[in-house]
mmCIF file with all atom_site columns, C-alpha atoms in Angstrom:
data_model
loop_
_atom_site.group_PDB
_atom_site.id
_atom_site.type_symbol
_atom_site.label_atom_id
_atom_site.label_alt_id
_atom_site.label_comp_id
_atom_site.label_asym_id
_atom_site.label_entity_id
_atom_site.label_seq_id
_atom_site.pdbx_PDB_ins_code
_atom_site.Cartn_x
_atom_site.Cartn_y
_atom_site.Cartn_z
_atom_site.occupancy
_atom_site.B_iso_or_equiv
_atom_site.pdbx_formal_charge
_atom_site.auth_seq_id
_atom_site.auth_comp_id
_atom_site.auth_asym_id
_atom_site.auth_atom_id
_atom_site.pdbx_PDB_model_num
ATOM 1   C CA . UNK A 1 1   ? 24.292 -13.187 10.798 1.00 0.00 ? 214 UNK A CA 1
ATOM 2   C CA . UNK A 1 2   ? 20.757 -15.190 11.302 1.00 0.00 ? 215 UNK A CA 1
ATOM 3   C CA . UNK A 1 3   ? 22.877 -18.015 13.507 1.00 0.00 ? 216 UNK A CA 1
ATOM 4   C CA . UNK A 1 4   ? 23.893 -14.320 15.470 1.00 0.00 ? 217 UNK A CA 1
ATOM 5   C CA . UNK A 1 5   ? 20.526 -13.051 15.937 1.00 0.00 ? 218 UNK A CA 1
ATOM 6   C CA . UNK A 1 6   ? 19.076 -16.440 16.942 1.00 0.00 ? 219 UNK A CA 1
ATOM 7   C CA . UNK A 1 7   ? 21.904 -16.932 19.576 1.00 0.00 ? 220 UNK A CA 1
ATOM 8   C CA . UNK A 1 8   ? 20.612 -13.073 20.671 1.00 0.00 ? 221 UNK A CA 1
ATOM 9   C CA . UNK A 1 9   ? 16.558 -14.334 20.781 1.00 0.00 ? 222 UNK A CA 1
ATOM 10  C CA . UNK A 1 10  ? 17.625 -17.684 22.972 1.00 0.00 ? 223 UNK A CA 1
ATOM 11  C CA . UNK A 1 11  ? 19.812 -15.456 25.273 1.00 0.00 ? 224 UNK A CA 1
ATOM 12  C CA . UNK A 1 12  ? 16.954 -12.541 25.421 1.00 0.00 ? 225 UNK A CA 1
ATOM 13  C CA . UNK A 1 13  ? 14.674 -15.062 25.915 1.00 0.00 ? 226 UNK A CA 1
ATOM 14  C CA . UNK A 1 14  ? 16.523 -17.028 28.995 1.00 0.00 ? 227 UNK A CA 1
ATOM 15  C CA . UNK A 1 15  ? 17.099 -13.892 30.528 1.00 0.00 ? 228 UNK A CA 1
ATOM 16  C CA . UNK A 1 16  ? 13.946 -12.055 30.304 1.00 0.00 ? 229 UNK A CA 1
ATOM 17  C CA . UNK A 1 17  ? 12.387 -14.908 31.974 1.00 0.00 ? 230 UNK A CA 1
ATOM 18  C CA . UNK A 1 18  ? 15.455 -15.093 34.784 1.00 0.00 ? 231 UNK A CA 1
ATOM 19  C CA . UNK A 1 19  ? 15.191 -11.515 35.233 1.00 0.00 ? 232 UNK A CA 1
ATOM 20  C CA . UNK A 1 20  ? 11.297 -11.882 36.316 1.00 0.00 ? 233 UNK A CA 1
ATOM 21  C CA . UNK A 1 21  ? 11.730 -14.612 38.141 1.00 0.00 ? 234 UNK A CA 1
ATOM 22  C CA . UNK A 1 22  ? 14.243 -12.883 40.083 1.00 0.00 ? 235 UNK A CA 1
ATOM 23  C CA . UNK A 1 23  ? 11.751 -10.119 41.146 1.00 0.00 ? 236 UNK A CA 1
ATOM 24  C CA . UNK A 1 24  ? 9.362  -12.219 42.150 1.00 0.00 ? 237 UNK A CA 1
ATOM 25  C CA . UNK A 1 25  ? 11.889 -13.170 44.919 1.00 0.00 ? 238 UNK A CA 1
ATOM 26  C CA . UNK A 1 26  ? 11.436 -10.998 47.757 1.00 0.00 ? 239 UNK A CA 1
ATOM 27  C CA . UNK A 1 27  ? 14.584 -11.451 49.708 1.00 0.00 ? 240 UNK A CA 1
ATOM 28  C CA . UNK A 1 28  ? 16.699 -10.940 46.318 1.00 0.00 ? 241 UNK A CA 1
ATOM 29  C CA . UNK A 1 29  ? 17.214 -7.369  45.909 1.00 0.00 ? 242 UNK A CA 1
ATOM 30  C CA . UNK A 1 30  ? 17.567 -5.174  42.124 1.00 0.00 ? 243 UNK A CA 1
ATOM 31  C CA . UNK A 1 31  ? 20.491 -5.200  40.753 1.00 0.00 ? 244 UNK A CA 1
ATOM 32  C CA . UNK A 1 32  ? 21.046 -2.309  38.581 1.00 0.00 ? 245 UNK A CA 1
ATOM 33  C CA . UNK A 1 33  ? 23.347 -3.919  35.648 1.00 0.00 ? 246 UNK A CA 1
ATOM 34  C CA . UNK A 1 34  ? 20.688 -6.823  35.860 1.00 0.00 ? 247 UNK A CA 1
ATOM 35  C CA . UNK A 1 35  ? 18.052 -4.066  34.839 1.00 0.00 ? 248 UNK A CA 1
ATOM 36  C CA . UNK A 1 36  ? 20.208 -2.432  32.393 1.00 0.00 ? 249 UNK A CA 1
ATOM 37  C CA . UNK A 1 37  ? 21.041 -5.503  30.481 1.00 0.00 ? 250 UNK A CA 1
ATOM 38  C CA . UNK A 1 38  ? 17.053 -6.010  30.639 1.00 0.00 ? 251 UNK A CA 1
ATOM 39  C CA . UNK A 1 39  ? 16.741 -2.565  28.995 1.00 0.00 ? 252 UNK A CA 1
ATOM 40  C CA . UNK A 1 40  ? 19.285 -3.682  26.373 1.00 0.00 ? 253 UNK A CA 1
ATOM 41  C CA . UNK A 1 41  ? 17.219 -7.050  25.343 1.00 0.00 ? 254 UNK A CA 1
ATOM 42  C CA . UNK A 1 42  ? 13.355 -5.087  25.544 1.00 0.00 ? 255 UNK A CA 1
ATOM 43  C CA . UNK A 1 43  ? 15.188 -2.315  22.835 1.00 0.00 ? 256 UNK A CA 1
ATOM 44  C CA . UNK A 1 44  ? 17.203 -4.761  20.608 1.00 0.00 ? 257 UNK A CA 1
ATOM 45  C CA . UNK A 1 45  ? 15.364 -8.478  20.962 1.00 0.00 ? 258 UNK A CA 1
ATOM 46  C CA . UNK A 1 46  ? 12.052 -7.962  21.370 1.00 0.00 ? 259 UNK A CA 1
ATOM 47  C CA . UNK A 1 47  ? 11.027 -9.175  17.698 1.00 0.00 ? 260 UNK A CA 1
ATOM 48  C CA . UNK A 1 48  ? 7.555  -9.726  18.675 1.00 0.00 ? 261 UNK A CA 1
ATOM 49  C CA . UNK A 1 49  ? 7.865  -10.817 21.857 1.00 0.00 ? 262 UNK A CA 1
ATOM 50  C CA . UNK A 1 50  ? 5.200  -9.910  24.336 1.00 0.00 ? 263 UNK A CA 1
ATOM 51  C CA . UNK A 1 51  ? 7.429  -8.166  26.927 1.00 0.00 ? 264 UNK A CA 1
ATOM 52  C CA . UNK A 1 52  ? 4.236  -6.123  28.663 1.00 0.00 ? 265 UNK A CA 1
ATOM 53  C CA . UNK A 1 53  ? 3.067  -9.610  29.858 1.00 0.00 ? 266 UNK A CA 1
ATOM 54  C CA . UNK A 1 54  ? 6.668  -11.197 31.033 1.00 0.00 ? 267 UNK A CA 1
ATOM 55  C CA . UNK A 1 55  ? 5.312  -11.981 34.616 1.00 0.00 ? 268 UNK A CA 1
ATOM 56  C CA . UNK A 1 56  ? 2.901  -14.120 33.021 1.00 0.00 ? 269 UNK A CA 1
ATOM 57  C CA . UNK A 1 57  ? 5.634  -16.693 31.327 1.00 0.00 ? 270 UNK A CA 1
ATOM 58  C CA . UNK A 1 58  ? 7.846  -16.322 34.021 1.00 0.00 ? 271 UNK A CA 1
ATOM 59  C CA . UNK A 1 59  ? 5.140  -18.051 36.543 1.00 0.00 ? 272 UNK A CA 1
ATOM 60  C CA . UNK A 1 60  ? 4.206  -20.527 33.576 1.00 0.00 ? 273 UNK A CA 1
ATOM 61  C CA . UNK A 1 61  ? 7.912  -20.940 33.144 1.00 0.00 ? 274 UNK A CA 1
ATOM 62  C CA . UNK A 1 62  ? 7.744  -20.871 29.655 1.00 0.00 ? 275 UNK A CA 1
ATOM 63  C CA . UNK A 1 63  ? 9.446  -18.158 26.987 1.00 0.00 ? 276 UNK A CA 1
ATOM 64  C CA . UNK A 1 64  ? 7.782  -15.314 25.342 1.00 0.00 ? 277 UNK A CA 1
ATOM 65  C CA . UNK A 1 65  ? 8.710  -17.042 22.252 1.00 0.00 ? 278 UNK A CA 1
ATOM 66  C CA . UNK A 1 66  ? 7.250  -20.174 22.770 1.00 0.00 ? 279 UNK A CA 1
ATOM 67  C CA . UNK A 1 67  ? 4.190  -21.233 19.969 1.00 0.00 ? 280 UNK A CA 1
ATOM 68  C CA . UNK A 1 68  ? 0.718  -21.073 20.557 1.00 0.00 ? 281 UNK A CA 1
ATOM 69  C CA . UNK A 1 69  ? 0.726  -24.351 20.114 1.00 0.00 ? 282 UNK A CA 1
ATOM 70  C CA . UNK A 1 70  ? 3.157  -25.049 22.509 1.00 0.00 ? 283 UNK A CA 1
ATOM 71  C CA . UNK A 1 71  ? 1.754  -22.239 25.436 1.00 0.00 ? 284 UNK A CA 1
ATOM 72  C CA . UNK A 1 72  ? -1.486 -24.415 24.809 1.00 0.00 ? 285 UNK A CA 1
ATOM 73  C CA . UNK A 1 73  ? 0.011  -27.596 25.873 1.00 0.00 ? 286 UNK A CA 1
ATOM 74  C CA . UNK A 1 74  ? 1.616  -26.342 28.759 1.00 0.00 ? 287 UNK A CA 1
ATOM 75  C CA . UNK A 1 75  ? -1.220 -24.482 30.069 1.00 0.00 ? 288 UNK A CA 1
ATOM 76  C CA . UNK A 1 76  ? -3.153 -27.611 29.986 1.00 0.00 ? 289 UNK A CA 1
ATOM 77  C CA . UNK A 1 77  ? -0.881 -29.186 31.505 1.00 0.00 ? 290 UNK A CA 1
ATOM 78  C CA . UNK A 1 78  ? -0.596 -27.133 34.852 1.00 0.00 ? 291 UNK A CA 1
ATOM 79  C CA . UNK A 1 79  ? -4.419 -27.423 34.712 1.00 0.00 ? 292 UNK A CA 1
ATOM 80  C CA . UNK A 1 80  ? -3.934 -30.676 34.989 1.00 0.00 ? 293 UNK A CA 1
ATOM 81  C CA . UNK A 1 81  ? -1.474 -30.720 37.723 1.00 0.00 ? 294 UNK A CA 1
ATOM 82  C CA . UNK A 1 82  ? -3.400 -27.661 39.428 1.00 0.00 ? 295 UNK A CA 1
ATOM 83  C CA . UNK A 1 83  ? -6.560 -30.071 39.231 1.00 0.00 ? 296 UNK A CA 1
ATOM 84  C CA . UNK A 1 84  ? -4.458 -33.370 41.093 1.00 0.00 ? 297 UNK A CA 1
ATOM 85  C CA . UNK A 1 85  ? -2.660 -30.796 43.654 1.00 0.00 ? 298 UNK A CA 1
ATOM 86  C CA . UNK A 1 86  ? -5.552 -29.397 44.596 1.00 0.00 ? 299 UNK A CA 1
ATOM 87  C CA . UNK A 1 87  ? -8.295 -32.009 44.878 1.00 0.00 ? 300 UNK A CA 1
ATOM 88  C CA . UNK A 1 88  ? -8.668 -31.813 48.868 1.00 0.00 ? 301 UNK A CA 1
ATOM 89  C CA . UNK A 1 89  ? -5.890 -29.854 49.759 1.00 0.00 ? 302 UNK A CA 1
ATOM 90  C CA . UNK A 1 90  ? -7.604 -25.943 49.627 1.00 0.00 ? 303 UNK A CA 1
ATOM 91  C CA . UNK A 1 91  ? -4.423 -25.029 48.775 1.00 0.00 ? 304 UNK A CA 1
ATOM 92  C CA . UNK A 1 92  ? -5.032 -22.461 46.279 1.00 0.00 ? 305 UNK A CA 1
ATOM 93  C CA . UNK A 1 93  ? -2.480 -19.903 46.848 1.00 0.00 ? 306 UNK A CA 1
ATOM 94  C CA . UNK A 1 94  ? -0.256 -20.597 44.127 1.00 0.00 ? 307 UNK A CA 1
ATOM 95  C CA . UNK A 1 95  ? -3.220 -22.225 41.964 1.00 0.00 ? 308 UNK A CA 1
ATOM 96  C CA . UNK A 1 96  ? -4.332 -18.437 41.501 1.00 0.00 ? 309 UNK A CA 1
ATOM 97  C CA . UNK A 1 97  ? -0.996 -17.630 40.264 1.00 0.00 ? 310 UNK A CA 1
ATOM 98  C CA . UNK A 1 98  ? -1.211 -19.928 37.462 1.00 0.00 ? 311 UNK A CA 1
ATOM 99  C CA . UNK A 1 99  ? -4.640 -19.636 36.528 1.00 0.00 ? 312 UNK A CA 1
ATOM 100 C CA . UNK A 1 100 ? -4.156 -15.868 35.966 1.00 0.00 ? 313 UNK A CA 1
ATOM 101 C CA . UNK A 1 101 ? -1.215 -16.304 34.296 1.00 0.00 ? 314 UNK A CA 1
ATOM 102 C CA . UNK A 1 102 ? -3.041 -19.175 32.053 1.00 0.00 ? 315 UNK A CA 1
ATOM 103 C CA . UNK A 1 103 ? -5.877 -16.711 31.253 1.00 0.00 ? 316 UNK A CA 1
ATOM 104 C CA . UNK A 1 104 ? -3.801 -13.530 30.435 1.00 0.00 ? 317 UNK A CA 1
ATOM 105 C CA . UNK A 1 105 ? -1.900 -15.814 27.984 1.00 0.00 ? 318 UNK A CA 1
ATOM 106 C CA . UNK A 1 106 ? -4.559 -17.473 26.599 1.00 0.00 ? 319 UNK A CA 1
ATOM 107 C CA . UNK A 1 107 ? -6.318 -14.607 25.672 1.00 0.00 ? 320 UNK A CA 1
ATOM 108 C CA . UNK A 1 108 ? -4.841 -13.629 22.031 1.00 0.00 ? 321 UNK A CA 1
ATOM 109 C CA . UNK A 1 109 ? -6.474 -17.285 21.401 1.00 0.00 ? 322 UNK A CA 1
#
């Protein structure tokens, strides 16, 4: 039964973050079996996970059950990348994106 549920947490977890992804996709429009089965992992496999803040891992492109161990290296890391992209550039359009996404994560810290 544990090897069932953690098969359920990976899938919830892949999903979740496809799902939001998805939305963010303008030209892709709702799909309404896409949403239930979304309703179906928030009720049964959320053990934990911070679902109100799924936008948030889903620009990061990390899952809501990564460690805050983990989170921590990969938010440094996009600083890091943010910081080389852009040095020069002004391009800060998607650089915003991240470094809300960084800070609402980073908060619980």
């Amino acid at each position: 039964i544990e090897e069932v549920r953690n098969f359920g947490s990976f899938i919830a977890d892949r999903y979740s973050i496809f799902h939001e992804q998805l939305k963010s996709i303008r030209h892709v429009k709702s799909d309404k079996w896409l949403g239930l089965l979304q309703g179906l992992i928030s009720k049964y496999f959320q053990n934990g996970r911070d679902l109100q803040r799924l936008k948030f891992y889903a620009i990061l492109d990390i899952l809501p059950s990564t460690s805050k161990i983990e989170m921590k290296q990969v938010c440094e890391e996009k600083r890091r990348k943010l910081l080389s992209l852009n040095i020069g550039t002004g391009n800060h359009s998607s650089s915003d994106q991240i470094n809300e996404a960084i800070i609402e994560l980073e908060k619980d810290d």
